[in-house]
XYZ file of C-alpha atoms in Angstrom:
317
model
C -12.678 7.600 15.471
C -9.507 8.581 17.236
C -7.837 11.697 18.594
C -4.147 11.579 17.755
C -1.344 13.281 19.628
C 1.621 11.005 19.250
C 4.812 10.398 17.283
C 3.606 7.452 15.219
C 1.958 6.411 11.988
C -1.582 7.575 11.479
C -4.310 5.260 10.145
C -6.694 6.069 7.300
C -7.879 9.664 7.680
C -6.126 12.561 9.366
C -6.995 16.206 9.779
C -3.665 17.938 10.282
C -3.450 20.570 13.014
C 0.066 21.800 13.817
C 3.180 20.877 11.741
C 3.076 19.426 8.263
C 2.750 15.725 7.680
C 4.774 13.910 5.030
C 2.717 10.918 3.920
C 4.379 8.346 1.687
C 2.148 5.902 -0.200
C 2.593 3.338 -2.941
C 1.309 5.991 -5.371
C 3.699 8.725 -4.234
C 4.189 11.334 -1.531
C 1.867 14.013 -0.126
C 2.929 16.974 2.013
C -0.050 17.890 4.183
C -0.042 21.274 5.981
C -2.545 22.264 8.700
C -6.111 22.630 7.435
C -5.939 19.813 4.898
C -7.415 16.312 5.031
C -6.092 13.067 3.615
C -8.044 10.007 2.493
C -6.162 6.715 2.135
C -8.199 3.845 0.632
C -8.225 0.399 2.174
C -5.304 -1.843 1.307
C -2.645 0.819 0.687
C 0.771 0.739 2.275
C 1.592 4.138 3.729
C 3.869 5.793 6.256
C 3.586 9.152 8.020
C 6.641 11.235 8.892
C 6.643 14.374 11.026
C 9.361 16.629 9.565
C 8.425 19.541 11.860
C 8.031 17.546 15.064
C 4.988 16.213 16.936
C 1.595 16.690 15.324
C -2.010 16.144 16.316
C -5.220 15.506 14.471
C -8.359 13.408 14.106
C -8.843 10.076 12.356
C -11.895 8.167 11.210
C -11.890 4.664 9.749
C -14.835 3.325 7.754
C -15.779 -0.077 6.358
C -18.111 -1.058 3.549
C -18.166 2.114 1.449
C -15.894 4.705 -0.120
C -16.016 8.460 0.277
C -17.550 10.462 -2.550
C -18.726 13.996 -3.163
C -22.312 14.569 -1.982
C -25.060 15.049 -4.549
C -25.548 18.795 -5.001
C -29.219 18.516 -5.910
C -30.848 21.962 -6.231
C -27.465 23.641 -5.642
C -26.459 22.614 -9.141
C -22.979 22.333 -10.584
C -21.032 24.606 -8.228
C -20.551 24.853 -4.486
C -19.298 22.874 -1.487
C -16.205 20.804 -2.400
C -15.161 20.718 -6.059
C -13.595 17.645 -7.648
C -10.862 19.783 -9.200
C -9.469 20.702 -5.764
C -8.709 17.130 -4.684
C -5.080 16.258 -5.326
C -3.487 12.838 -5.839
C 0.261 12.182 -5.570
C 2.665 12.077 -8.476
C 4.175 8.633 -8.997
C 7.323 8.127 -6.945
C 9.191 4.999 -5.951
C 11.975 3.921 -3.655
C 14.311 1.110 -4.661
C 16.424 0.499 -1.614
C 17.648 -2.303 0.604
C 15.870 -1.754 3.938
C 16.670 -4.608 6.313
C 14.269 -4.861 9.216
C 11.487 -2.819 7.599
C 8.352 -3.445 9.673
C 4.912 -3.564 8.045
C 1.904 -3.074 10.342
C -1.259 -4.636 8.914
C -4.796 -4.417 10.308
C -6.872 -7.548 9.783
C -10.098 -8.607 11.467
C -9.877 -5.724 13.909
C -6.388 -6.679 15.130
C -2.892 -5.462 14.248
C -0.204 -7.768 12.872
C 3.424 -7.076 11.967
C 5.774 -8.495 9.364
C 9.421 -7.773 8.630
C 10.966 -7.458 5.175
C 14.274 -6.297 3.732
C 12.984 -3.882 1.066
C 10.857 -0.736 0.910
C 7.123 -1.254 0.258
C 7.160 1.923 -1.851
C 8.839 0.290 -4.867
C 5.839 0.880 -7.165
C 7.137 2.635 -10.270
C 3.839 3.879 -11.756
C 0.087 3.806 -11.240
C -3.154 4.554 -13.082
C -6.858 4.492 -12.233
C -8.982 6.273 -9.633
C -8.464 4.116 -6.523
C -5.739 6.310 -5.070
C -4.908 8.340 -1.959
C -5.808 12.024 -2.133
C -5.806 15.216 -0.105
C -7.995 18.316 0.058
C -7.464 21.860 1.316
C -10.479 22.775 3.479
C -10.021 26.480 2.693
C -11.247 25.734 -0.851
C -14.660 24.637 0.440
C -17.507 26.910 -0.726
C -20.185 26.860 2.020
C -23.879 27.472 1.473
C -26.005 29.082 4.140
C -29.351 30.641 5.010
C -30.045 33.999 3.369
C -33.474 34.736 4.857
C -34.591 32.711 7.889
C -34.056 29.429 9.764
C -30.853 27.553 10.533
C -29.695 25.153 7.814
C -29.107 21.505 8.622
C -25.344 20.868 9.041
C -25.456 18.387 6.153
C -25.272 21.388 3.831
C -21.603 21.613 4.877
C -20.715 18.051 3.823
C -17.283 17.761 2.201
C -17.338 13.993 1.617
C -19.916 11.290 2.263
C -19.858 7.511 2.478
C -23.478 6.623 1.673
C -25.521 3.601 2.702
C -28.196 1.827 0.668
C -30.811 3.998 2.411
C -31.155 7.407 0.717
C -30.295 10.338 2.958
C -28.593 8.197 5.605
C -24.801 8.018 5.578
C -22.328 5.550 6.946
C -20.226 8.647 7.519
C -20.491 12.286 6.498
C -17.445 14.504 6.889
C -18.833 17.979 7.588
C -16.948 21.215 8.289
C -17.901 24.568 9.796
C -15.531 27.055 8.155
C -15.409 30.864 8.335
C -18.585 32.248 6.762
C -21.252 34.946 6.890
C -24.439 34.637 8.948
C -27.254 36.699 7.432
C -30.534 35.134 8.592
C -33.304 37.559 9.623
C -34.992 37.290 13.039
C -33.473 33.849 13.474
C -31.640 32.015 16.217
C -28.433 31.650 14.241
C -26.396 29.037 16.149
C -27.393 25.372 15.846
C -30.796 24.796 17.416
C -31.524 22.254 20.147
C -32.222 18.896 18.604
C -31.779 15.140 18.587
C -31.702 13.006 15.496
C -30.967 9.560 14.076
C -27.321 10.371 13.371
C -24.438 10.231 15.843
C -22.324 13.395 15.857
C -18.611 13.434 16.685
C -17.410 17.053 16.734
C -13.847 18.347 16.725
C -12.323 21.823 16.742
C -9.244 22.410 14.587
C -8.699 26.074 15.526
C -10.565 29.086 16.876
C -13.828 29.031 18.838
C -16.869 26.936 17.973
C -19.999 29.026 17.438
C -22.265 26.934 19.698
C -19.952 26.516 22.691
C -18.166 29.599 23.892
C -16.202 27.980 26.722
C -14.514 24.643 27.323
C -14.372 23.351 23.741
C -10.734 23.861 22.787
C -8.782 23.070 19.611
C -7.801 19.417 19.705
C -10.841 18.529 21.797
C -13.862 16.508 20.758
C -17.458 15.836 21.739
C -19.783 12.929 20.994
C -23.585 13.066 20.895
C -24.872 9.628 19.987
C -28.104 8.749 18.249
C -31.158 10.491 19.784
C -29.095 12.308 22.417
C -30.449 15.868 22.830
C -27.908 18.673 22.584
C -27.443 22.253 21.449
C -25.669 25.541 22.258
C -24.425 26.199 25.777
C -26.216 28.661 28.051
C -23.773 31.492 27.396
C -24.184 31.269 23.620
C -27.957 30.863 23.894
C -28.497 33.916 26.099
C -26.146 36.081 24.025
C -28.074 35.173 20.864
C -31.540 35.575 22.383
C -30.630 39.051 23.648
C -30.123 40.228 20.048
C -33.478 39.045 18.731
C -35.999 41.846 18.396
C -33.258 44.473 18.550
C -31.259 46.363 15.912
C -28.675 43.547 15.685
C -31.251 40.875 14.821
C -30.862 41.419 11.082
C -27.244 42.570 11.005
C -24.968 40.271 8.986
C -22.113 38.885 11.046
C -19.044 36.967 9.989
C -17.643 33.924 11.708
C -13.883 34.147 11.240
C -10.778 32.520 12.637
C -12.524 29.210 13.244
C -12.653 25.749 11.721
C -14.651 22.911 13.265
C -15.691 19.590 11.777
C -18.109 16.752 12.382
C -18.074 13.026 11.664
C -21.789 12.226 11.355
C -22.875 8.588 11.131
C -26.066 6.537 11.167
C -24.175 4.029 13.324
C -23.841 4.285 17.092
C -20.147 4.444 18.067
C -18.920 2.372 20.968
C -16.695 4.411 23.264
C -13.513 2.550 24.151
C -12.335 2.085 27.730
C -9.301 4.315 27.140
C -11.579 7.261 26.350
C -13.933 6.587 29.255
C -11.011 6.484 31.685
C -9.011 9.325 30.118
C -7.918 12.098 32.512
C -8.797 14.568 29.729
C -12.473 13.597 29.818
C -14.754 16.514 30.724
C -16.856 15.196 33.606
C -18.676 18.542 33.946
C -19.758 18.810 30.313
C -23.466 18.758 31.219
C -23.058 21.956 33.243
C -22.791 24.026 30.056
C -26.611 23.835 29.875
C -27.301 24.729 33.514
C -29.201 27.989 33.803
C -31.118 27.732 30.528
C -34.376 29.683 30.803
C -37.548 29.440 28.776
C -38.243 32.395 26.504
C -41.591 31.159 25.214
C -44.399 33.734 25.303
C -47.525 31.565 25.669
C -50.697 33.263 24.510
C -48.892 36.256 23.061
C -51.164 36.163 20.003
C -54.239 36.261 22.238
C -55.049 32.584 21.809
C -54.821 30.042 24.606
C -55.852 27.136 22.416
C -53.551 24.453 21.079
C -51.466 25.318 18.045
C -52.054 23.422 14.822
C -49.270 21.592 13.066
C -48.842 21.008 9.375
C -48.865 17.345 8.405
C -45.655 17.959 6.450
C -43.796 18.709 9.693
C -44.593 15.556 11.630
C -41.508 13.662 10.566
C -39.092 16.559 10.804
C -36.144 16.807 13.145
C -37.227 17.946 16.623
């Protein structure tokens, strides 16, 4: 997973942020404005041009599986990302003498270069379903809680690369778009938790609902497998103050925001460049300083231990 902010070609998957990207592939061209994603399958020649100047975005590269739409299960036929909204390029080719054209190839985890005197985009036509494609995130139809509790973020999965273990993904691409929050008497931001998946978060624009300060567009956070995390103190206290009051059941709309998450069953290894980056937030842990307990022990008149349903023993804590 990489954060990009350079004038160069982008590997595999990019979430555009500022100017448009012009991506040329062997199947044709794609113009990608901010708020769209691109998926380029393994083995394709492609080039990225920046017609409007420098751009920035996020990239994830996966091995061993292909992205697909998640199973909708009880949701049924409609909702989340629809197949009809994914666009593939129209066939286009370039027949030109291009002396000194450099091909960059990744093999075995290393980069190699080769020089040729013709364009690699001299493919006249294509057919089949192994093709590059793009998707406008504004077409995503989110599902959410309409009574109580906070839904697992997997309900916002746009694309998934599954493993052979049901319910565990090599990579889920999840977004947090503008939407309504309507849960009753519920702590609406993400709850405090740790789980078996590693979560790489990024903010494309706006403010993220669980971190009021310090998480800026273009930034990223990583919570690896079984690392506890949750809303910052400011968000927590502001939400707790509404519970029990007239605003507890008032629908609110999250607008002007778009965040995403790469969620994986694998544990990412952080490269030295990131660990030594001057942009690294060394005070990140301080966002949880000042958290206070709001438990009311014995409020129901009982000082005995609470009982737990056997169905809840394996749930996320």
